[in-house]
Coordinates of C-alpha atoms and ligand atoms in Angstrom, one line a residue:
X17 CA 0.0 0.0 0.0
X18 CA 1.4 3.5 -0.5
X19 CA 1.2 6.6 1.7
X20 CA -1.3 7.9 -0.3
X21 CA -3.3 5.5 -0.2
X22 CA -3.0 4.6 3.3
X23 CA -3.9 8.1 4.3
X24 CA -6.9 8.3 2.1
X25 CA -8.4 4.6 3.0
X26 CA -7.6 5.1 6.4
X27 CA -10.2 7.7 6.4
X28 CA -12.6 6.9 3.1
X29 CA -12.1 3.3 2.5
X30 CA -16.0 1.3 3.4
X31 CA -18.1 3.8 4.1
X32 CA -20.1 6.7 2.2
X33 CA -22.8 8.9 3.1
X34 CA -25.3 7.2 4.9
X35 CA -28.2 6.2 1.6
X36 CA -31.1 6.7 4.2
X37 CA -30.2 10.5 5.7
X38 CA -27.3 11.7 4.1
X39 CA -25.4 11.5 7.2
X40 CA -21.5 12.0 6.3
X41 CA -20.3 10.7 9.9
X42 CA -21.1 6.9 10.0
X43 CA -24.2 5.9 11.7
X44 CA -24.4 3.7 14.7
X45 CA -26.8 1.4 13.7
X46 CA -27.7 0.3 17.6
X47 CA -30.1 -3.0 16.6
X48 CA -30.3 -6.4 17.0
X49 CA -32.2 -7.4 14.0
X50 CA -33.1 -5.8 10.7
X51 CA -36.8 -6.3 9.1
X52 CA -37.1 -8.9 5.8
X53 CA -38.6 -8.1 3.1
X54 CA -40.8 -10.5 2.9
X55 CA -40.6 -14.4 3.7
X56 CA -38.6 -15.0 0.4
X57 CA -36.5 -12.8 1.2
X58 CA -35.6 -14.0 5.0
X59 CA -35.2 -17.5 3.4
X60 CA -32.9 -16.2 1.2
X61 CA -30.7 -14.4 3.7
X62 CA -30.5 -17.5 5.8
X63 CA -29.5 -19.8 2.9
X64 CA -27.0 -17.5 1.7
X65 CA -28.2 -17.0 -1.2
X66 CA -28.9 -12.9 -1.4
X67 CA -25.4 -12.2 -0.8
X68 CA -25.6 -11.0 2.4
X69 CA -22.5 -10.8 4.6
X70 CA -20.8 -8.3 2.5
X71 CA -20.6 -4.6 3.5
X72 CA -22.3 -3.2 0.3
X73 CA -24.8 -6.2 0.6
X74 CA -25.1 -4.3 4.7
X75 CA -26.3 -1.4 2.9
X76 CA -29.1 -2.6 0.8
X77 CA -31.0 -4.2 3.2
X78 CA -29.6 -7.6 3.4
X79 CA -28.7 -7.8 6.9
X80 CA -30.5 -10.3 9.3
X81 CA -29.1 -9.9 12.8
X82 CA -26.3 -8.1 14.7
X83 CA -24.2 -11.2 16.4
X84 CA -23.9 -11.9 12.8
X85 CA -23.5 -8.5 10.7
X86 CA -24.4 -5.0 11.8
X87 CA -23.8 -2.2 8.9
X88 CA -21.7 0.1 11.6
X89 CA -19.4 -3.1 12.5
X90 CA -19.2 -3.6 8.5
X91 CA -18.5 -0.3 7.7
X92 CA -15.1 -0.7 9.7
X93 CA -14.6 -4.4 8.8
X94 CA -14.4 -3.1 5.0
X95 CA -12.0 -0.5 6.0
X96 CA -9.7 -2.6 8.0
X97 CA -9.8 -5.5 5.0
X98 CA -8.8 -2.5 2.6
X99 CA -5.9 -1.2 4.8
X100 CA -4.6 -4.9 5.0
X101 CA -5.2 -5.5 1.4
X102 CA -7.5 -8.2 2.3
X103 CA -11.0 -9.5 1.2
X104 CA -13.1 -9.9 4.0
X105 CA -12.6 -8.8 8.0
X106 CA -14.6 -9.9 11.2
X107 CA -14.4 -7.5 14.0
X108 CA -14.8 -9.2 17.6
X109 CA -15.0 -8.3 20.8
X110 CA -11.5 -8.3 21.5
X111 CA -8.2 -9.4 20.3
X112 CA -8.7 -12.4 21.8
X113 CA -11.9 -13.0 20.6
X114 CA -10.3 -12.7 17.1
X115 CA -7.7 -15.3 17.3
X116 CA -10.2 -18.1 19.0
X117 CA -12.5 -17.1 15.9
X118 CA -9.9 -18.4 13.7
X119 CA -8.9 -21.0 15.7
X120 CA -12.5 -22.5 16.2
X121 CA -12.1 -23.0 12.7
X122 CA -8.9 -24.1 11.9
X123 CA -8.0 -26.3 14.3
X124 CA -9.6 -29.7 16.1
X125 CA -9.1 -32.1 19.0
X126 CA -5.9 -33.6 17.6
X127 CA -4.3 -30.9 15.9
X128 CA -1.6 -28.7 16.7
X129 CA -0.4 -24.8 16.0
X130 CA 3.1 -24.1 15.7
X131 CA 4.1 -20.7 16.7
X132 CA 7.0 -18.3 17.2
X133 CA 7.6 -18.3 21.1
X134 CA 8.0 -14.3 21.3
X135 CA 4.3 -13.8 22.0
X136 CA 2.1 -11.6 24.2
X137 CA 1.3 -13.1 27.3
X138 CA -2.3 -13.7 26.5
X139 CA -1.5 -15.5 23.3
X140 CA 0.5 -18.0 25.0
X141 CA -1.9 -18.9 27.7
X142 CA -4.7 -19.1 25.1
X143 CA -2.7 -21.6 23.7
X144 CA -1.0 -23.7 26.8
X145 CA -4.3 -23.4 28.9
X146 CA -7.3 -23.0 26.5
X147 CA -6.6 -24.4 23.1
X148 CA -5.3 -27.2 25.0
X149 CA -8.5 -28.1 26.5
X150 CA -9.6 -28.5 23.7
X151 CA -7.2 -31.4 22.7
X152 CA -5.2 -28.8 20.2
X153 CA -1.4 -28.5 21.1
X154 CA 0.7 -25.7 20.8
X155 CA 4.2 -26.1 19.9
X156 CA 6.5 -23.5 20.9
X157 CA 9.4 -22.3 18.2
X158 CA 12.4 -19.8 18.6
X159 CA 10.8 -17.0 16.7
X160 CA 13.9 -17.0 14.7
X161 CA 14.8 -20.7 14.3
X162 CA 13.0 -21.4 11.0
X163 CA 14.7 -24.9 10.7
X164 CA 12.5 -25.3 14.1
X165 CA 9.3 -24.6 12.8
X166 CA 10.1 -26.4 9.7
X167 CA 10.6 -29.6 12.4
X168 CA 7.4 -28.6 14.3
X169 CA 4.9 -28.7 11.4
X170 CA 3.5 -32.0 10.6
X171 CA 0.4 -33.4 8.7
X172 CA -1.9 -32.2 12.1
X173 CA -1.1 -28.3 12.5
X174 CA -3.5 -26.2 11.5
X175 CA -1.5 -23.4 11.3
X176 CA 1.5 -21.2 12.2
X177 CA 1.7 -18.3 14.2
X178 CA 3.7 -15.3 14.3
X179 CA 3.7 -11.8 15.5
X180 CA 5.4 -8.9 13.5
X181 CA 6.9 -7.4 16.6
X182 CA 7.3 -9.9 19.0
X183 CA 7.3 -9.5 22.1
X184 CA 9.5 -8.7 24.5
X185 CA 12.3 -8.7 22.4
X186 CA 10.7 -7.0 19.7
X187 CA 11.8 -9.5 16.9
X188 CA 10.4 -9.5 13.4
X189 CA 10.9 -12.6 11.4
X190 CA 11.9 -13.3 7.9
X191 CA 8.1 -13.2 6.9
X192 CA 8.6 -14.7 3.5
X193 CA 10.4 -17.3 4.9
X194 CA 8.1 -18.3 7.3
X195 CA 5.2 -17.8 4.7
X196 CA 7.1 -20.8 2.0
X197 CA 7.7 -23.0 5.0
X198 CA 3.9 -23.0 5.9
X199 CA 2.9 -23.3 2.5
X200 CA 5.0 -26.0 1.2
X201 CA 2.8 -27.8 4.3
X202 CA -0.3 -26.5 3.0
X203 CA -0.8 -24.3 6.4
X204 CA -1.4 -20.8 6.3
X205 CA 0.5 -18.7 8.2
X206 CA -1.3 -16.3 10.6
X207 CA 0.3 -13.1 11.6
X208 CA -0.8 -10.5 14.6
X209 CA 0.0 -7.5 13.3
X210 CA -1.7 -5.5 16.7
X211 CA 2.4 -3.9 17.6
X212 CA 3.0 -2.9 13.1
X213 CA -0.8 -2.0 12.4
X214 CA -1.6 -2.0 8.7
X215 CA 0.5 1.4 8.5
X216 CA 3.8 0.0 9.1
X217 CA 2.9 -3.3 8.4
X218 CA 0.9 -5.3 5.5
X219 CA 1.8 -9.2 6.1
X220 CA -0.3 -10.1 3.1
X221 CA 2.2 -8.5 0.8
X222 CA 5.2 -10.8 2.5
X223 CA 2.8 -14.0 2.3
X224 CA 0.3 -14.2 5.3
X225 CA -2.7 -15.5 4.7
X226 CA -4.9 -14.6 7.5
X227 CA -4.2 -11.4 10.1
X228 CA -5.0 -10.5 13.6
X229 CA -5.6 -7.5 15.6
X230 CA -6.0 -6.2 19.1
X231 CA -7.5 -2.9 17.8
X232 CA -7.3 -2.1 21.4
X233 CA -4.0 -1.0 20.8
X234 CA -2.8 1.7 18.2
X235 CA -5.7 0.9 15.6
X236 CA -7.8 2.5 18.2
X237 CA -5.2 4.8 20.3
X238 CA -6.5 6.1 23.0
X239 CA -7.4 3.5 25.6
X240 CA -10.9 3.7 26.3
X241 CA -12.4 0.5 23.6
X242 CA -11.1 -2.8 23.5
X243 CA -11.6 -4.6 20.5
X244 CA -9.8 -7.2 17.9
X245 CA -10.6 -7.8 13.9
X246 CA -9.3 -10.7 11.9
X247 CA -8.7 -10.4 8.4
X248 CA -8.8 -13.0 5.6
X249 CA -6.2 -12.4 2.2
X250 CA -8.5 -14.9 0.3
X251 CA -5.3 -16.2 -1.3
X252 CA -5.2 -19.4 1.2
X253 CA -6.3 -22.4 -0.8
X254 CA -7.9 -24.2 2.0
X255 CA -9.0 -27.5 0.0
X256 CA -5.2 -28.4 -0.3
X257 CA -5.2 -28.6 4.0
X258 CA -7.4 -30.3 6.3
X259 CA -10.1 -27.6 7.3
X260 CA -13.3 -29.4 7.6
X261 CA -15.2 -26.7 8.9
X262 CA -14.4 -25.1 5.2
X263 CA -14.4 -27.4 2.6
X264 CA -16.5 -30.3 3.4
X265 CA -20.5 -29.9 3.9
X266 CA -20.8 -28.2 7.1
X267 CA -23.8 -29.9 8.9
X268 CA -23.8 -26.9 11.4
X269 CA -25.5 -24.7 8.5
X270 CA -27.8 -27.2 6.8
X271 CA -25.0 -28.9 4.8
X272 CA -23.7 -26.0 3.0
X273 CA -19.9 -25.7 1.7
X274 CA -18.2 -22.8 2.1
X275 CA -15.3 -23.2 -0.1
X276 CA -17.8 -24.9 -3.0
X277 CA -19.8 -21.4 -2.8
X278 CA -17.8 -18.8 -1.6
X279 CA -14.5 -19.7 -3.5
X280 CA -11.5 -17.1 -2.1
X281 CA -14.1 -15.7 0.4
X282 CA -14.8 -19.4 2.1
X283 CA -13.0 -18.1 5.1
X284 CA -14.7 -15.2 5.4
X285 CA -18.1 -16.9 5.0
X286 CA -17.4 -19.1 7.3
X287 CA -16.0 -17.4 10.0
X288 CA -19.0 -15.0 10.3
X289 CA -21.7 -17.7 9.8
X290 CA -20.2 -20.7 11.9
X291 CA -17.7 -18.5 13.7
X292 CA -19.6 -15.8 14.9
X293 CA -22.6 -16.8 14.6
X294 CA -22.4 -19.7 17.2
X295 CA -19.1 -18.2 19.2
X296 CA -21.4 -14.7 19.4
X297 CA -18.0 -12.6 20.2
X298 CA -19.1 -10.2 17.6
X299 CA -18.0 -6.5 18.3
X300 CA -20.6 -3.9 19.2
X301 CA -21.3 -1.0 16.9
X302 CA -20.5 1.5 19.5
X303 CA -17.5 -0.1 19.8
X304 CA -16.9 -0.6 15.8
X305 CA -17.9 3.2 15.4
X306 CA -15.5 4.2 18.0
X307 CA -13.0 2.5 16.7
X308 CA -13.8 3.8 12.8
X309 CA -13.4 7.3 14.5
X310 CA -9.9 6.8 15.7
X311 CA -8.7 4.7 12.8
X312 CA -9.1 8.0 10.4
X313 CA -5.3 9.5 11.7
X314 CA -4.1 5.8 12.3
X315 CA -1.3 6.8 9.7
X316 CA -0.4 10.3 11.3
X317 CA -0.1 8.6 14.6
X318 CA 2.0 5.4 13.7
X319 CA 4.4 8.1 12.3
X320 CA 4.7 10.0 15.4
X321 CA 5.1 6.8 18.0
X322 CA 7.9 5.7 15.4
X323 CA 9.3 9.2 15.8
X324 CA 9.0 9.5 19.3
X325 CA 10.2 6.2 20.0
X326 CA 13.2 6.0 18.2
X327 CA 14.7 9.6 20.3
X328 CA 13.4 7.9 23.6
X329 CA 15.5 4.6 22.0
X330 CA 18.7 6.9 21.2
X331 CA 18.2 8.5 24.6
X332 CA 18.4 5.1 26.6
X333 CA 20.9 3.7 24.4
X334 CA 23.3 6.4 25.9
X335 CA 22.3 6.7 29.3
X336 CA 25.2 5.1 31.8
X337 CA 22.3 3.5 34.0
X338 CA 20.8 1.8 30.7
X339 CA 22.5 -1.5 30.4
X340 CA 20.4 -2.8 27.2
X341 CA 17.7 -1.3 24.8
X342 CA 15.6 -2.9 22.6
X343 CA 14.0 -1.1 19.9
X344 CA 13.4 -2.8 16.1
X345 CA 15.3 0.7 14.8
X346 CA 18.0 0.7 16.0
X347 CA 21.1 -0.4 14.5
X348 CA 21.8 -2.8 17.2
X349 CA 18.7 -4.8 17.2
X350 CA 18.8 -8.5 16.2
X351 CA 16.2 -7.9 13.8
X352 CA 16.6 -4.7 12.3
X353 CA 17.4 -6.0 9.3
X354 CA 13.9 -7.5 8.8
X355 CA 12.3 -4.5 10.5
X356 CA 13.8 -2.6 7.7
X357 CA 12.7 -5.0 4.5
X358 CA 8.9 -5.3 6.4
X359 CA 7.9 -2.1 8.2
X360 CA 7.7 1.1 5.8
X361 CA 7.1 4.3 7.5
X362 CA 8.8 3.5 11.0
X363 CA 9.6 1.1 13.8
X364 CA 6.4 1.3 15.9
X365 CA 6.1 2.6 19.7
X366 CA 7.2 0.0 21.7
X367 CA 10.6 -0.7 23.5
X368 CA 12.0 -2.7 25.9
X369 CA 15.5 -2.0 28.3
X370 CA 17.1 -2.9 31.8
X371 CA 18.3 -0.9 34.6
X372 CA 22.3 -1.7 35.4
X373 CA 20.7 -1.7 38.9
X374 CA 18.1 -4.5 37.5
X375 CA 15.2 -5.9 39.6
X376 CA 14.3 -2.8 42.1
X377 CA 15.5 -0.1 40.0
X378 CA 13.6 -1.2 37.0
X379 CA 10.2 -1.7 39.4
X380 CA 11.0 1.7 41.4
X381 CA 11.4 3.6 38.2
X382 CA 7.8 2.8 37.0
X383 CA 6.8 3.9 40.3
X384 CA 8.5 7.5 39.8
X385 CA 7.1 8.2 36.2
X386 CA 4.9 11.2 36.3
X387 CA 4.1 12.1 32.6
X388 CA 4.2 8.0 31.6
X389 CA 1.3 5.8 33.1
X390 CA 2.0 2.5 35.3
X391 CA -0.8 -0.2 33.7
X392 CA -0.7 -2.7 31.8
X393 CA -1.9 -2.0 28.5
X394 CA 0.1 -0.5 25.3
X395 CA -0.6 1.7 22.2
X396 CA -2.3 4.2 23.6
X397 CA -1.4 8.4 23.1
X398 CA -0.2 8.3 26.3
X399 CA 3.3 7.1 27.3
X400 CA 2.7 3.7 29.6
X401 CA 5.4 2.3 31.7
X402 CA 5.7 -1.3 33.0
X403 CA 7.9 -3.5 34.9
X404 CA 6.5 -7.1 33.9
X405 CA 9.2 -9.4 36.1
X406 CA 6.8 -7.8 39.3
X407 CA 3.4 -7.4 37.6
X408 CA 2.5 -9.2 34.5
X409 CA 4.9 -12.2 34.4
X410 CA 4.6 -12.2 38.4
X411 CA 3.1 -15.5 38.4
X412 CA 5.4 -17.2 35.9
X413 CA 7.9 -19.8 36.8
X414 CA 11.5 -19.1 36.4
X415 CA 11.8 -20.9 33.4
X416 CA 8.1 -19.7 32.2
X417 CA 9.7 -16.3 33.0
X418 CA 12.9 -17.2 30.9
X419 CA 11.1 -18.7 27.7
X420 CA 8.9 -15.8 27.6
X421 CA 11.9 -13.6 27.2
X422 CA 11.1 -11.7 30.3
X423 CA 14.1 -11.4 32.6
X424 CA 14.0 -9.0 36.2
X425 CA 15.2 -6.0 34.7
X426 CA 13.1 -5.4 31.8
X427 CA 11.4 -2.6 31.4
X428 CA 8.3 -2.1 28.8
X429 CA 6.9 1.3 27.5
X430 CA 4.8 2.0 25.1
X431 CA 5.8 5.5 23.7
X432 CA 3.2 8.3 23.0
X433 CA 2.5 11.0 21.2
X434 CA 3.3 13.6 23.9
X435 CA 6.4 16.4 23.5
X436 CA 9.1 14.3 22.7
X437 CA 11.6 16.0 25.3
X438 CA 8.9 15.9 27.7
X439 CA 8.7 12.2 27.8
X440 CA 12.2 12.1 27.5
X441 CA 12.6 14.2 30.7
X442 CA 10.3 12.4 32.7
X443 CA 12.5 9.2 32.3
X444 CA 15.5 10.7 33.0
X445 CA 13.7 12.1 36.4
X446 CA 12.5 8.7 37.0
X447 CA 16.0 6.7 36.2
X448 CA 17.9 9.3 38.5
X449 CA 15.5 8.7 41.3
X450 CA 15.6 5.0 40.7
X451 CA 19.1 4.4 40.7
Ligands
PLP25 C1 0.3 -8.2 20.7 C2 -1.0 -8.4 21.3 N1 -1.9 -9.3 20.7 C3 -3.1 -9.5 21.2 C4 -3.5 -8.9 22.4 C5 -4.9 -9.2 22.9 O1 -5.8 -8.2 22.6 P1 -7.1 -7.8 23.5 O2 -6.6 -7.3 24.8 O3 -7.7 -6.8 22.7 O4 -7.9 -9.0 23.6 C6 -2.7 -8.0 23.0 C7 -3.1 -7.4 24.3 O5 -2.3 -6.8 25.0 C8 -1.4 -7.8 22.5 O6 -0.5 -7.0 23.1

């Protein structure tokens, strides 16, 4: 995608004046169901068969209930499938709501996913404690190793998993890489791209076939709406895998088959009329609308964490009671080289780094940030501050603690878009009254 476009799409891209009023800002439409035609026409709807499902098909009339399809919800599912370059989006309830969509359909009792180990916290409980109970196994790769996943993959996994910024260490794969190995196994490879957003980021173009988001983050920006989207390429050819729930008559919606009708939009399909339908972790329209509001200046702001972020990055990287820094732009970084051939336009807001005084410094110096916010959330305008050895990762074993990347002195912060100098300042209070 090019700036241009970006810009423009990010503001234009799946939704026009409102047919019934006129209205320019997009309407909330706050219903649960929408009124048929006639009998026909509900049949029709239900059977598939009036194209429903489909953003323009939300705007003339062809929608039957909100867990399902709401034409608010729509309007920003078409806009995050354009940004991403995709063909078809389901917003959810939350991140997490996102990635359990696509598992639900992707994987069974007996399969496995194979996934890059730097993960968010979440992600990796999902898969150790809830996948799991479902009889699907997670396998657990050095982000980096690709021999690894390579050895990983067998005739069972459903698919792989990768962020573009991985946490903590911030790594970004060889996506194209990772993208032949999956395919030459007939999995798709599914990327959450919540830390890149579709402004730095668009995995489609490096091979991904299916995307995540926590929109709670930087697609949204301000903290106040939590919320996740998951994005199909349509390029997946899902007949070559094992994906029942696809391409096979699905006897959970009167026998149809989604890849026999749909074609590249199976998943899509699917995912809203199996996935959300029965899973009903749809997200609101508030919530969509919110979210459709802030996504409008998603370019301008990616620009100016990336900024911002790589002065607080410099800064650190020369202050004596900084021992190490991790931030995807600078030169130093294990993965800057992929950073560079992948993200276009900057190296996001996030960065870790340790205290030379480690555990109690790293943990006091959260305590004395004024301007930065102790909590544990990330991508919001504001600057946030976290110690995770003593709050997030408190309950983690040593080793748990050790494979997840996050040792005592790390220190996490999601930079802002406040005065550069002023956040700047208010570590430098905080590391001199720490150490
Ligand atoms: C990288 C990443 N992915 C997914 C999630 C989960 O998103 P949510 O909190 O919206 O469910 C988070 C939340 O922190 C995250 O940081």
């Amino acid at each position: 995608m090019t700036d241009d476009d970006i810009y423009t799409d990010s503001i234009h891209a799946g939704q026009q004046p409102d047919p019934a009023t006129g209205s320019r800002a997009p309407p909330i439409y706050q219903t649960t169901s929408f009124v048929f035609d006639d009998d026909e026409h509900a049949a029709e709807l239900f059977a598939l068969e009036a194209e429903p499902m489909t953003y323009a098909a939300a705007y003339t009339g062809k929608n039957i209930y909100s867990r399902i399809m709401n034409p608010t919800t729509m309007m920003l599912e078409n806009r995050l499938a354009t940004l991403e370059g995709g063909i078809g989006c389901m917003t959810t309830a939350s991140g997490m709501a996102s990635l359990d969509l696509a598992t639900f359909l992707l994987a069974e009792n007996g399969d496995n996913i194979v996934t890059a180990s730097a993960l968010y916290g979440g992600t990796y409980t999902y898969f150790t404690h809830t996948a799991s109970r479902r009889g699907i196994e997670a396998r657990f790769v050095d982000t980096l190793d690709y021999e690894a996943y390579e050895e990983a993959i067998d005739e069972d996994t459903a698919y792989v998993h990768v962020e573009t910024i991985g946490n903590p260490a911030l790594v970004t794969p060889d996506f194209e890489r990772l993208a032949d190995i999956a395919h030459d196994h007939d999995v798709p490879l599914f990327v959450d791209n919540t830390f890149a957003t579709p402004a730095l980021c668009n995995p489609f173009e490096h091979g991904a076939d299916l995307i995540w988001h926590s929109t709670t983050k930087w697609i949204h920006g301000s903290g106040s709406t939590i919320g996740g989207a998951l994005i199909d390429s349509g390029q997946f050819d899902w007949a070559a895998g094992d994906y029942p729930e696809i391409t096979e008559d699905n006897p959970a919606y009167h026998g149809i088959n989604f890849h026999e009708n749909f074609g590249e939009a199976a998943f899509t399909f699917a995912a809203r009329a199996r996935g959300l339908r029965d899973l009903g972790n749809q997200q609101s329209p508030f919530d969509g609308w919110v979210t459709m509001q802030k996504l409008e200046t998603l370019p301008l702001r990616m620009a100016r964490h990336s900024e911002n972020a790589m002065a607080v990055a410099e800064y650190l990287d020369d202050h004596p009671e900084v021992s190490w820094v991790n931030y995807p732009g600078l030169e130093s970084h294990e993965t800057h080289d992929n950073a560079s051939e992948y993200l276009d336009g900057g190296y996001g807001g996030m960065i870790t780094f340790g205290l030379e005084e480690g555990y109690d410094a790293g943990r006091q110096m959260c305590r004395e940030a004024e301007l930065a916010s102790l909590l544990a959330n990330v991508g919001d305008a504001k600057t946030l501050i976290i110690h995770p050895a003593s709050t997030t990762h408190q309950q983690l074993t040593d080793e748990e603690k050790q494979a997840s990347g996050v040792t005592d002195d790390l220190v996490r912060l999601s930079v802002g878009l406040e005065g550069t100098q002023d956040i700047i300042d208010d570590l430098d209070q905080a590391i001199d009254a720490s150490t």
